[in-house]
PDB file of C-alpha atoms in Angstrom:
ATOM      1  CA  MET A   1     103.942 102.156 101.135  1.00 49.00           C
ATOM      2  CA  SER A   2     105.326 100.452  98.022  1.00 81.00           C
ATOM      3  CA  LYS A   3     106.204 102.425  94.957  1.00 94.00           C
ATOM      4  CA  ILE A   4     103.702 102.804  92.138  1.00 98.00           C
ATOM      5  CA  LEU A   5     105.074 101.050  89.058  1.00 98.00           C
ATOM      6  CA  VAL A   6     104.802 102.834  85.707  1.00 98.00           C
ATOM      7  CA  PHE A   7     105.278 100.795  82.545  1.00 98.00           C
ATOM      8  CA  GLY A   8     104.438 100.404  78.877  1.00 98.00           C
ATOM      9  CA  HIS A   9     103.492  97.267  76.939  1.00 97.00           C
ATOM     10  CA  GLN A  10     105.304  93.970  76.484  1.00 96.00           C
ATOM     11  CA  ASN A  11     108.124  93.965  73.901  1.00 93.00           C
ATOM     12  CA  PRO A  12     108.595  97.669  74.616  1.00 96.00           C
ATOM     13  CA  ASP A  13     109.398 100.113  71.853  1.00 95.00           C
ATOM     14  CA  THR A  14     110.854 103.594  72.301  1.00 97.00           C
ATOM     15  CA  ASP A  15     107.508 105.139  73.247  1.00 97.00           C
ATOM     16  CA  ALA A  16     106.678 102.424  75.783  1.00 98.00           C
ATOM     17  CA  ILE A  17     109.969 103.006  77.582  1.00 98.00           C
ATOM     18  CA  GLY A  18     110.259 106.753  76.978  1.00 98.00           C
ATOM     19  CA  ALA A  19     106.685 107.448  78.062  1.00 98.00           C
ATOM     20  CA  ALA A  20     107.168 105.394  81.227  1.00 98.00           C
ATOM     21  CA  ILE A  21     110.306 107.356  82.124  1.00 98.00           C
ATOM     22  CA  ALA A  22     108.646 110.698  81.396  1.00 98.00           C
ATOM     23  CA  PHE A  23     105.329 109.969  83.111  1.00 98.00           C
ATOM     24  CA  SER A  24     107.041 108.548  86.188  1.00 98.00           C
ATOM     25  CA  HIS A  25     109.217 111.662  86.472  1.00 98.00           C
ATOM     26  CA  LEU A  26     106.138 113.874  86.169  1.00 98.00           C
ATOM     27  CA  GLN A  27     104.269 111.933  88.843  1.00 98.00           C
ATOM     28  CA  ASN A  28     107.244 112.145  91.187  1.00 98.00           C
ATOM     29  CA  GLN A  29     107.361 115.903  90.703  1.00 98.00           C
ATOM     30  CA  LEU A  30     103.665 115.982  91.610  1.00 98.00           C
ATOM     31  CA  GLY A  31     104.285 114.199  94.895  1.00 97.00           C
ATOM     32  CA  LYS A  32     103.733 110.544  94.047  1.00 97.00           C
ATOM     33  CA  GLU A  33     106.360 107.858  94.631  1.00 97.00           C
ATOM     34  CA  THR A  34     106.699 106.017  91.346  1.00 98.00           C
ATOM     35  CA  GLU A  35     109.270 104.014  89.426  1.00 98.00           C
ATOM     36  CA  ALA A  36     109.465 103.529  85.673  1.00 98.00           C
ATOM     37  CA  VAL A  37     109.943  99.857  84.854  1.00 98.00           C
ATOM     38  CA  ALA A  38     109.755  97.846  81.638  1.00 98.00           C
ATOM     39  CA  LEU A  39     108.211  94.590  80.453  1.00 97.00           C
ATOM     40  CA  GLY A  40     111.267  93.738  78.382  1.00 96.00           C
ATOM     41  CA  THR A  41     114.726  94.969  77.470  1.00 95.00           C
ATOM     42  CA  PRO A  42     115.136  97.955  75.117  1.00 96.00           C
ATOM     43  CA  ASN A  43     115.593  97.276  71.432  1.00 93.00           C
ATOM     44  CA  GLU A  44     118.614  98.760  69.660  1.00 93.00           C
ATOM     45  CA  GLU A  45     116.771 101.892  68.590  1.00 95.00           C
ATOM     46  CA  THR A  46     115.602 102.583  72.134  1.00 97.00           C
ATOM     47  CA  GLN A  47     119.028 101.812  73.590  1.00 97.00           C
ATOM     48  CA  TYR A  48     120.555 104.287  71.136  1.00 97.00           C
ATOM     49  CA  ALA A  49     118.212 106.994  72.451  1.00 98.00           C
ATOM     50  CA  LEU A  50     118.863 106.095  76.093  1.00 98.00           C
ATOM     51  CA  ASP A  51     122.620 106.173  75.554  1.00 98.00           C
ATOM     52  CA  TYR A  52     122.479 109.432  73.603  1.00 98.00           C
ATOM     53  CA  PHE A  53     120.635 111.212  76.417  1.00 98.00           C
ATOM     54  CA  LYS A  54     122.565 109.391  79.164  1.00 98.00           C
ATOM     55  CA  LEU A  55     119.542 107.674  80.676  1.00 98.00           C
ATOM     56  CA  SER A  56     119.513 104.256  82.305  1.00 97.00           C
ATOM     57  CA  ALA A  57     117.117 101.661  80.958  1.00 98.00           C
ATOM     58  CA  PRO A  58     114.268 100.917  83.371  1.00 98.00           C
ATOM     59  CA  ARG A  59     114.669  97.603  85.162  1.00 97.00           C
ATOM     60  CA  VAL A  60     112.685  94.725  83.697  1.00 98.00           C
ATOM     61  CA  VAL A  61     109.886  93.226  85.798  1.00 97.00           C
ATOM     62  CA  GLN A  62     107.873  90.052  85.298  1.00 95.00           C
ATOM     63  CA  SER A  63     105.240  90.626  87.983  1.00 96.00           C
ATOM     64  CA  ALA A  64     103.661  93.680  89.580  1.00 96.00           C
ATOM     65  CA  LYS A  65     101.899  92.261  92.628  1.00 95.00           C
ATOM     66  CA  GLU A  66     105.142  90.966  94.138  1.00 92.00           C
ATOM     67  CA  GLU A  67     106.290  94.508  94.833  1.00 93.00           C
ATOM     68  CA  ALA A  68     103.395  96.910  94.275  1.00 96.00           C
ATOM     69  CA  THR A  69      99.658  97.159  94.735  1.00 96.00           C
ATOM     70  CA  GLN A  70      99.173 100.049  92.305  1.00 97.00           C
ATOM     71  CA  VAL A  71     100.374 100.686  88.758  1.00 98.00           C
ATOM     72  CA  MET A  72     100.118 103.249  85.970  1.00 98.00           C
ATOM     73  CA  LEU A  73     100.028 102.239  82.311  1.00 98.00           C
ATOM     74  CA  VAL A  74     101.447 104.138  79.359  1.00 98.00           C
ATOM     75  CA  ASP A  75     101.268 103.376  75.633  1.00 98.00           C
ATOM     76  CA  HIS A  76      98.786 100.517  76.097  1.00 97.00           C
ATOM     77  CA  ASN A  77      95.604  99.475  77.832  1.00 97.00           C
ATOM     78  CA  GLU A  78      94.759  95.988  76.561  1.00 96.00           C
ATOM     79  CA  PHE A  79      95.386  93.432  79.294  1.00 96.00           C
ATOM     80  CA  GLN A  80      96.990  90.827  77.011  1.00 94.00           C
ATOM     81  CA  GLN A  81      99.675  93.395  76.125  1.00 96.00           C
ATOM     82  CA  SER A  82     100.377  94.278  79.749  1.00 97.00           C
ATOM     83  CA  ILE A  83     102.094  92.654  82.703  1.00 97.00           C
ATOM     84  CA  SER A  84     101.024  89.070  83.451  1.00 95.00           C
ATOM     85  CA  ASP A  85      99.226  89.895  86.711  1.00 96.00           C
ATOM     86  CA  ILE A  86      97.660  93.189  85.642  1.00 97.00           C
ATOM     87  CA  ALA A  87      94.203  92.041  86.833  1.00 96.00           C
ATOM     88  CA  GLU A  88      95.557  91.584  90.371  1.00 96.00           C
ATOM     89  CA  VAL A  89      96.738  95.161  90.978  1.00 97.00           C
ATOM     90  CA  GLU A  90      94.981  98.528  90.999  1.00 97.00           C
ATOM     91  CA  ILE A  91      95.399 100.666  87.893  1.00 98.00           C
ATOM     92  CA  LEU A  92      95.614 104.311  88.949  1.00 98.00           C
ATOM     93  CA  ALA A  93      96.174 105.898  85.541  1.00 98.00           C
ATOM     94  CA  VAL A  94      96.421 105.214  81.833  1.00 98.00           C
ATOM     95  CA  VAL A  95      97.960 107.495  79.214  1.00 98.00           C
ATOM     96  CA  ASP A  96      97.613 106.013  75.740  1.00 98.00           C
ATOM     97  CA  HIS A  97      97.001 106.624  72.037  1.00 97.00           C
ATOM     98  CA  HIS A  98      95.666 103.228  70.972  1.00 95.00           C
ATOM     99  CA  ARG A  99      92.233 101.678  70.693  1.00 94.00           C
ATOM    100  CA  ILE A 100      90.562 100.718  73.980  1.00 96.00           C
ATOM    101  CA  ALA A 101      89.840  96.997  74.241  1.00 93.00           C
ATOM    102  CA  ASN A 102      89.863  94.219  76.826  1.00 92.00           C
ATOM    103  CA  PHE A 103      90.152  96.757  79.644  1.00 95.00           C
ATOM    104  CA  GLU A 104      88.208  97.238  82.841  1.00 93.00           C
ATOM    105  CA  THR A 105      88.864  98.349  86.419  1.00 95.00           C
ATOM    106  CA  ALA A 106      87.032  98.015  89.723  1.00 93.00           C
ATOM    107  CA  ASN A 107      87.850 101.561  90.823  1.00 95.00           C
ATOM    108  CA  PRO A 108      87.779 104.995  89.160  1.00 96.00           C
ATOM    109  CA  LEU A 109      91.050 106.048  87.568  1.00 97.00           C
ATOM    110  CA  TYR A 110      92.715 108.791  85.568  1.00 98.00           C
ATOM    111  CA  TYR A 111      92.445 107.924  81.872  1.00 98.00           C
ATOM    112  CA  ARG A 112      93.934 110.105  79.152  1.00 98.00           C
ATOM    113  CA  ALA A 113      93.678 108.861  75.577  1.00 98.00           C
ATOM    114  CA  GLU A 114      94.086 110.963  72.458  1.00 98.00           C
ATOM    115  CA  PRO A 115      94.255 110.023  68.751  1.00 97.00           C
ATOM    116  CA  VAL A 116      97.793 111.272  68.213  1.00 97.00           C
ATOM    117  CA  GLY A 117     100.854 109.497  66.876  1.00 97.00           C
ATOM    118  CA  CYS A 118     102.645 108.999  70.159  1.00 98.00           C
ATOM    119  CA  THR A 119     101.942 108.741  73.879  1.00 98.00           C
ATOM    120  CA  SER A 120     104.815 111.114  74.612  1.00 98.00           C
ATOM    121  CA  THR A 121     102.973 113.860  72.751  1.00 98.00           C
ATOM    122  CA  ILE A 122     100.198 113.578  75.327  1.00 98.00           C
ATOM    123  CA  ILE A 123     102.656 113.491  78.203  1.00 98.00           C
ATOM    124  CA  LEU A 124     104.213 116.758  77.041  1.00 98.00           C
ATOM    125  CA  LYS A 125     100.764 118.314  77.437  1.00 98.00           C
ATOM    126  CA  LEU A 126     100.574 116.942  80.977  1.00 98.00           C
ATOM    127  CA  TYR A 127     103.880 118.581  81.881  1.00 98.00           C
ATOM    128  CA  LYS A 128     102.541 121.897  80.620  1.00 98.00           C
ATOM    129  CA  GLU A 129      99.158 121.516  82.276  1.00 98.00           C
ATOM    130  CA  ASN A 130     100.842 120.839  85.610  1.00 98.00           C
ATOM    131  CA  GLN A 131     103.511 123.517  85.054  1.00 98.00           C
ATOM    132  CA  VAL A 132     106.363 121.072  85.625  1.00 98.00           C
ATOM    133  CA  GLU A 133     109.749 121.831  84.070  1.00 97.00           C
ATOM    134  CA  LEU A 134     110.983 119.265  81.561  1.00 97.00           C
ATOM    135  CA  PRO A 135     114.643 118.190  82.002  1.00 98.00           C
ATOM    136  CA  LYS A 136     116.784 117.995  78.880  1.00 98.00           C
ATOM    137  CA  GLU A 137     117.270 114.225  79.024  1.00 98.00           C
ATOM    138  CA  ILE A 138     113.561 113.554  79.567  1.00 98.00           C
ATOM    139  CA  ALA A 139     112.745 115.816  76.626  1.00 98.00           C
ATOM    140  CA  GLY A 140     115.244 113.820  74.577  1.00 98.00           C
ATOM    141  CA  ILE A 141     113.695 110.432  75.234  1.00 98.00           C
ATOM    142  CA  MET A 142     110.204 111.843  74.590  1.00 98.00           C
ATOM    143  CA  LEU A 143     111.421 113.314  71.294  1.00 98.00           C
ATOM    144  CA  SER A 144     112.889 109.912  70.408  1.00 98.00           C
ATOM    145  CA  ALA A 145     109.538 108.277  71.096  1.00 98.00           C
ATOM    146  CA  ILE A 146     107.677 110.654  68.782  1.00 98.00           C
ATOM    147  CA  LEU A 147     110.221 110.256  65.972  1.00 97.00           C
ATOM    148  CA  SER A 148     110.037 106.475  66.366  1.00 96.00           C
ATOM    149  CA  ASP A 149     106.242 106.159  66.476  1.00 95.00           C
ATOM    150  CA  THR A 150     105.717 108.538  63.564  1.00 95.00           C
ATOM    151  CA  LEU A 151     108.710 107.325  61.521  1.00 93.00           C
ATOM    152  CA  LEU A 152     110.010 110.874  61.313  1.00 94.00           C
ATOM    153  CA  PHE A 153     106.474 112.178  60.610  1.00 95.00           C
ATOM    154  CA  LYS A 154     105.905 109.782  57.668  1.00 92.00           C
ATOM    155  CA  SER A 155     103.339 107.617  59.423  1.00 92.00           C
ATOM    156  CA  PRO A 156      99.620 108.315  58.810  1.00 91.00           C
ATOM    157  CA  THR A 157      99.205 108.304  62.587  1.00 92.00           C
ATOM    158  CA  CYS A 158     101.279 111.480  62.793  1.00 96.00           C
ATOM    159  CA  THR A 159      99.362 114.662  63.594  1.00 97.00           C
ATOM    160  CA  SER A 160     100.280 118.322  63.639  1.00 98.00           C
ATOM    161  CA  GLU A 161     100.383 118.005  67.430  1.00 98.00           C
ATOM    162  CA  ASP A 162     103.114 115.368  67.179  1.00 98.00           C
ATOM    163  CA  GLU A 163     105.179 117.537  64.860  1.00 98.00           C
ATOM    164  CA  ALA A 164     104.814 120.593  67.091  1.00 98.00           C
ATOM    165  CA  ALA A 165     105.686 118.561  70.179  1.00 98.00           C
ATOM    166  CA  ALA A 166     108.770 117.083  68.516  1.00 98.00           C
ATOM    167  CA  LYS A 167     110.062 120.499  67.500  1.00 98.00           C
ATOM    168  CA  GLU A 168     109.550 121.831  71.009  1.00 98.00           C
ATOM    169  CA  LEU A 169     111.249 118.823  72.575  1.00 98.00           C
ATOM    170  CA  ALA A 170     114.172 118.987  70.125  1.00 98.00           C
ATOM    171  CA  THR A 171     114.823 122.563  71.239  1.00 98.00           C
ATOM    172  CA  ILE A 172     114.820 121.555  74.911  1.00 98.00           C
ATOM    173  CA  ALA A 173     116.990 118.510  74.193  1.00 98.00           C
ATOM    174  CA  GLY A 174     119.401 120.537  72.065  1.00 98.00           C
ATOM    175  CA  VAL A 175     119.457 118.281  69.000  1.00 98.00           C
ATOM    176  CA  ASP A 176     118.809 118.645  65.294  1.00 97.00           C
ATOM    177  CA  LEU A 177     115.505 116.856  64.844  1.00 95.00           C
ATOM    178  CA  THR A 178     116.064 115.370  61.391  1.00 94.00           C
ATOM    179  CA  SER A 179     119.661 114.195  61.669  1.00 95.00           C
ATOM    180  CA  TYR A 180     119.145 112.761  65.134  1.00 97.00           C
ATOM    181  CA  GLY A 181     115.926 111.046  64.058  1.00 95.00           C
ATOM    182  CA  LEU A 182     117.554 109.347  61.056  1.00 92.00           C
ATOM    183  CA  ASP A 183     120.486 108.134  63.128  1.00 94.00           C
ATOM    184  CA  MET A 184     118.145 106.744  65.777  1.00 95.00           C
ATOM    185  CA  LEU A 185     115.857 104.963  63.289  1.00 92.00           C
ATOM    186  CA  LYS A 186     118.806 103.428  61.454  1.00 90.00           C
ATOM    187  CA  ALA A 187     120.184 102.140  64.763  1.00 91.00           C
ATOM    188  CA  GLY A 188     117.102  99.957  64.999  1.00 87.00           C
ATOM    189  CA  THR A 189     117.487  98.338  61.577  1.00 88.00           C
ATOM    190  CA  ASN A 190     120.518  96.165  62.301  1.00 83.00           C
ATOM    191  CA  LEU A 191     118.804  92.802  61.893  1.00 86.00           C
ATOM    192  CA  SER A 192     121.426  90.490  60.380  1.00 81.00           C
ATOM    193  CA  ASP A 193     122.745  89.184  63.700  1.00 84.00           C
ATOM    194  CA  LYS A 194     119.301  88.369  65.129  1.00 89.00           C
ATOM    195  CA  SER A 195     117.595  84.988  65.047  1.00 94.00           C
ATOM    196  CA  ALA A 196     114.178  84.615  63.433  1.00 95.00           C
ATOM    197  CA  ALA A 197     112.584  84.181  66.872  1.00 94.00           C
ATOM    198  CA  THR A 198     114.215  87.403  68.058  1.00 92.00           C
ATOM    199  CA  LEU A 199     113.021  89.318  64.993  1.00 92.00           C
ATOM    200  CA  LEU A 200     109.458  88.152  65.569  1.00 94.00           C
ATOM    201  CA  ASP A 201     109.573  89.299  69.191  1.00 90.00           C
ATOM    202  CA  LEU A 202     111.208  92.714  68.728  1.00 87.00           C
ATOM    203  CA  ASP A 203     107.910  94.577  68.384  1.00 90.00           C
ATOM    204  CA  ALA A 204     104.981  92.182  68.564  1.00 93.00           C
ATOM    205  CA  LYS A 205     101.499  92.466  70.025  1.00 93.00           C
ATOM    206  CA  SER A 206      98.550  90.095  70.347  1.00 94.00           C
ATOM    207  CA  PHE A 207      95.020  91.126  69.384  1.00 94.00           C
ATOM    208  CA  PRO A 208      91.717  89.308  69.926  1.00 93.00           C
ATOM    209  CA  MET A 209      89.780  89.656  66.671  1.00 95.00           C
ATOM    210  CA  GLY A 210      86.409  87.983  66.613  1.00 92.00           C
ATOM    211  CA  GLU A 211      87.089  84.377  67.637  1.00 92.00           C
ATOM    212  CA  ALA A 212      90.720  84.562  66.546  1.00 94.00           C
ATOM    213  CA  ASN A 213      93.900  85.317  68.476  1.00 95.00           C
ATOM    214  CA  VAL A 214      96.077  87.302  66.077  1.00 97.00           C
ATOM    215  CA  ARG A 215      99.753  88.049  66.627  1.00 97.00           C
ATOM    216  CA  ILE A 216     101.148  91.010  64.674  1.00 97.00           C
ATOM    217  CA  ALA A 217     104.884  91.683  64.659  1.00 96.00           C
ATOM    218  CA  GLN A 218     106.582  94.613  62.960  1.00 95.00           C
ATOM    219  CA  VAL A 219     110.208  94.983  61.935  1.00 93.00           C
ATOM    220  CA  ASN A 220     111.802  98.136  60.525  1.00 91.00           C
ATOM    221  CA  THR A 221     114.505  97.866  57.889  1.00 92.00           C
ATOM    222  CA  VAL A 222     116.187  99.775  55.080  1.00 86.00           C
ATOM    223  CA  ASP A 223     116.197  96.670  52.862  1.00 88.00           C
ATOM    224  CA  LEU A 224     113.075  94.490  52.554  1.00 91.00           C
ATOM    225  CA  SER A 225     114.893  91.823  50.547  1.00 90.00           C
ATOM    226  CA  GLU A 226     117.426  91.287  53.333  1.00 90.00           C
ATOM    227  CA  VAL A 227     114.645  90.263  55.719  1.00 93.00           C
ATOM    228  CA  MET A 228     112.577  88.314  53.207  1.00 94.00           C
ATOM    229  CA  ALA A 229     115.610  86.264  52.201  1.00 94.00           C
ATOM    230  CA  ARG A 230     115.050  84.551  55.557  1.00 95.00           C
ATOM    231  CA  GLN A 231     111.430  83.624  54.776  1.00 96.00           C
ATOM    232  CA  THR A 232     111.759  79.892  55.463  1.00 97.00           C
ATOM    233  CA  GLU A 233     113.435  80.504  58.797  1.00 96.00           C
ATOM    234  CA  LEU A 234     110.836  83.133  59.722  1.00 97.00           C
ATOM    235  CA  GLU A 235     107.886  80.914  58.768  1.00 97.00           C
ATOM    236  CA  GLU A 236     109.244  78.059  60.868  1.00 97.00           C
ATOM    237  CA  ALA A 237     109.592  80.392  63.858  1.00 97.00           C
ATOM    238  CA  MET A 238     106.076  81.789  63.296  1.00 97.00           C
ATOM    239  CA  THR A 239     104.612  78.287  63.220  1.00 97.00           C
ATOM    240  CA  GLU A 240     106.445  77.414  66.424  1.00 96.00           C
ATOM    241  CA  GLU A 241     105.172  80.561  68.155  1.00 96.00           C
ATOM    242  CA  MET A 242     101.589  79.827  67.083  1.00 96.00           C
ATOM    243  CA  ALA A 243     101.762  76.288  68.458  1.00 96.00           C
ATOM    244  CA  LYS A 244     103.341  77.407  71.723  1.00 95.00           C
ATOM    245  CA  ASN A 245     101.078  80.387  72.434  1.00 95.00           C
ATOM    246  CA  GLY A 246      97.783  79.489  70.784  1.00 95.00           C
ATOM    247  CA  TYR A 247      97.846  82.138  68.050  1.00 97.00           C
ATOM    248  CA  ASP A 248      95.493  81.459  65.151  1.00 97.00           C
ATOM    249  CA  LEU A 249      97.218  83.835  62.749  1.00 97.00           C
ATOM    250  CA  PHE A 250     100.701  85.345  62.730  1.00 98.00           C
ATOM    251  CA  VAL A 251     101.299  88.464  60.640  1.00 98.00           C
ATOM    252  CA  LEU A 252     104.802  89.857  60.191  1.00 98.00           C
ATOM    253  CA  VAL A 253     104.924  93.428  58.840  1.00 97.00           C
ATOM    254  CA  VAL A 254     108.360  94.310  57.456  1.00 96.00           C
ATOM    255  CA  THR A 255     108.558  98.078  56.965  1.00 95.00           C
ATOM    256  CA  ASN A 256     111.067  99.963  54.847  1.00 93.00           C
ATOM    257  CA  ILE A 257     111.589 103.202  56.788  1.00 87.00           C
ATOM    258  CA  LEU A 258     113.109 104.952  53.773  1.00 85.00           C
ATOM    259  CA  ASP A 259     110.421 104.115  51.188  1.00 88.00           C
ATOM    260  CA  SER A 260     107.474 103.981  53.635  1.00 90.00           C
ATOM    261  CA  ASP A 261     106.237 100.649  52.265  1.00 94.00           C
ATOM    262  CA  SER A 262     105.752  97.298  53.992  1.00 96.00           C
ATOM    263  CA  GLU A 263     105.740  93.650  52.985  1.00 97.00           C
ATOM    264  CA  LEU A 264     103.560  91.107  54.768  1.00 97.00           C
ATOM    265  CA  LEU A 265     104.548  87.569  55.630  1.00 97.00           C
ATOM    266  CA  VAL A 266     101.672  85.560  57.100  1.00 97.00           C
ATOM    267  CA  ALA A 267     101.171  82.116  58.586  1.00 97.00           C
ATOM    268  CA  GLY A 268      98.277  80.261  60.145  1.00 96.00           C
ATOM    269  CA  GLN A 269      94.523  80.324  59.640  1.00 93.00           C
ATOM    270  CA  GLY A 270      92.586  83.095  57.920  1.00 92.00           C
ATOM    271  CA  LEU A 271      94.888  83.939  55.026  1.00 95.00           C
ATOM    272  CA  ASP A 272      91.788  84.731  52.986  1.00 95.00           C
ATOM    273  CA  LYS A 273      90.838  87.325  55.568  1.00 96.00           C
ATOM    274  CA  VAL A 274      94.269  88.929  55.239  1.00 97.00           C
ATOM    275  CA  GLU A 275      93.716  89.207  51.498  1.00 97.00           C
ATOM    276  CA  GLU A 276      90.286  90.712  52.078  1.00 97.00           C
ATOM    277  CA  ALA A 277      91.546  93.171  54.672  1.00 97.00           C
ATOM    278  CA  PHE A 278      94.252  94.622  52.438  1.00 97.00           C
ATOM    279  CA  GLN A 279      92.702  93.939  49.034  1.00 96.00           C
ATOM    280  CA  VAL A 280      95.755  91.966  47.935  1.00 96.00           C
ATOM    281  CA  LYS A 281      96.561  88.491  46.671  1.00 96.00           C
ATOM    282  CA  LEU A 282      99.086  86.610  48.772  1.00 97.00           C
ATOM    283  CA  THR A 283     101.839  85.001  46.755  1.00 97.00           C
ATOM    284  CA  ASN A 284     103.965  82.516  48.655  1.00 97.00           C
ATOM    285  CA  ASN A 285     102.314  83.895  51.826  1.00 97.00           C
ATOM    286  CA  ARG A 286     103.606  87.399  51.023  1.00 97.00           C
ATOM    287  CA  ALA A 287     102.182  90.690  49.765  1.00 97.00           C
ATOM    288  CA  LEU A 288     103.580  94.187  49.296  1.00 96.00           C
ATOM    289  CA  LEU A 289     101.563  96.999  50.891  1.00 96.00           C
ATOM    290  CA  LYS A 290     102.480 100.327  49.320  1.00 95.00           C
ATOM    291  CA  GLY A 291     102.390 103.260  51.725  1.00 94.00           C
ATOM    292  CA  VAL A 292     101.664 101.100  54.772  1.00 95.00           C
ATOM    293  CA  VAL A 293     103.861 101.800  57.811  1.00 93.00           C
ATOM    294  CA  SER A 294     101.521 101.922  60.802  1.00 93.00           C
ATOM    295  CA  ARG A 295     100.353  98.753  62.550  1.00 93.00           C
ATOM    296  CA  LYS A 296      97.980 100.780  64.716  1.00 90.00           C
ATOM    297  CA  LYS A 297      96.198 102.573  61.878  1.00 91.00           C
ATOM    298  CA  GLN A 298      96.851 100.611  58.695  1.00 95.00           C
ATOM    299  CA  VAL A 299      96.964  96.990  59.850  1.00 96.00           C
ATOM    300  CA  VAL A 300      95.025  96.334  63.072  1.00 96.00           C
ATOM    301  CA  PRO A 301      91.758  98.126  62.130  1.00 96.00           C
ATOM    302  CA  GLN A 302      91.633  96.489  58.694  1.00 97.00           C
ATOM    303  CA  LEU A 303      92.148  93.004  60.100  1.00 97.00           C
ATOM    304  CA  THR A 304      89.752  93.612  62.985  1.00 96.00           C
ATOM    305  CA  ALA A 305      87.015  94.638  60.550  1.00 96.00           C
ATOM    306  CA  VAL A 306      87.149  91.420  58.539  1.00 96.00           C
ATOM    307  CA  PHE A 307      87.549  89.104  61.548  1.00 94.00           C
ATOM    308  CA  ASN A 308      84.594  90.708  63.303  1.00 89.00           C
TER     309      ASN A 308
END
């Protein structure tokens, strides 16, 4: 029998990779034969966490059906964010904290979704519910995922459950939560050596909204002006991506992790809807969004509402 593949979404962030590692380990302890894989290489933040806790990055796969008939999904459910042949394999389980959309299965499955800030917060509960011991390095990558998804608890998606889970995991991992979290987040803000196309693909997801296909990318930084100085280059790359992939609208969210604000850069059709969604006026295709840091809670729902 082939292994069950466990993976997060395309352009994986720290939670997509950390949750896959943690959930695969849990399933193996429960008697399943699984392997954590990834739908892309780790970004610098994630690689920092993997290196710190001496974990190997999951191997990158392009197709599931070539080597497995069954898969488990973490940190996503929407098919357009998953592996290319997701409709051709059996989904045994989903553990997620996002909206449910564009998802269906032929067979019953285990589905665990909770409105918390991070998938790894849910997975910690699963370890406890199944009375499985959590190794130090697994606790470390789960902690990293929570700190990343909640921006060190500054994101509006963060709940008291996330904070409690992070503190518990930090104790198991043997790290100081705040100092480690800052070092990890800063490791992901080194953007100067990356091309515009790379920046747009670091953490990007596609969303069907009404009749539109909307691409939303997010980049974390400690200096908004450093990123926006490359506006022309970024807009050219956004236009190219829209033409190549059939996106109607491309939204880049550049988030300052220190100030907890974001600046939008948008291209394509529906700029008026962007203005309506965020109650702003775009100037030179840009707008500052004070207090906005979460794509999941402060960007996607607002855009979805106006497009629908």
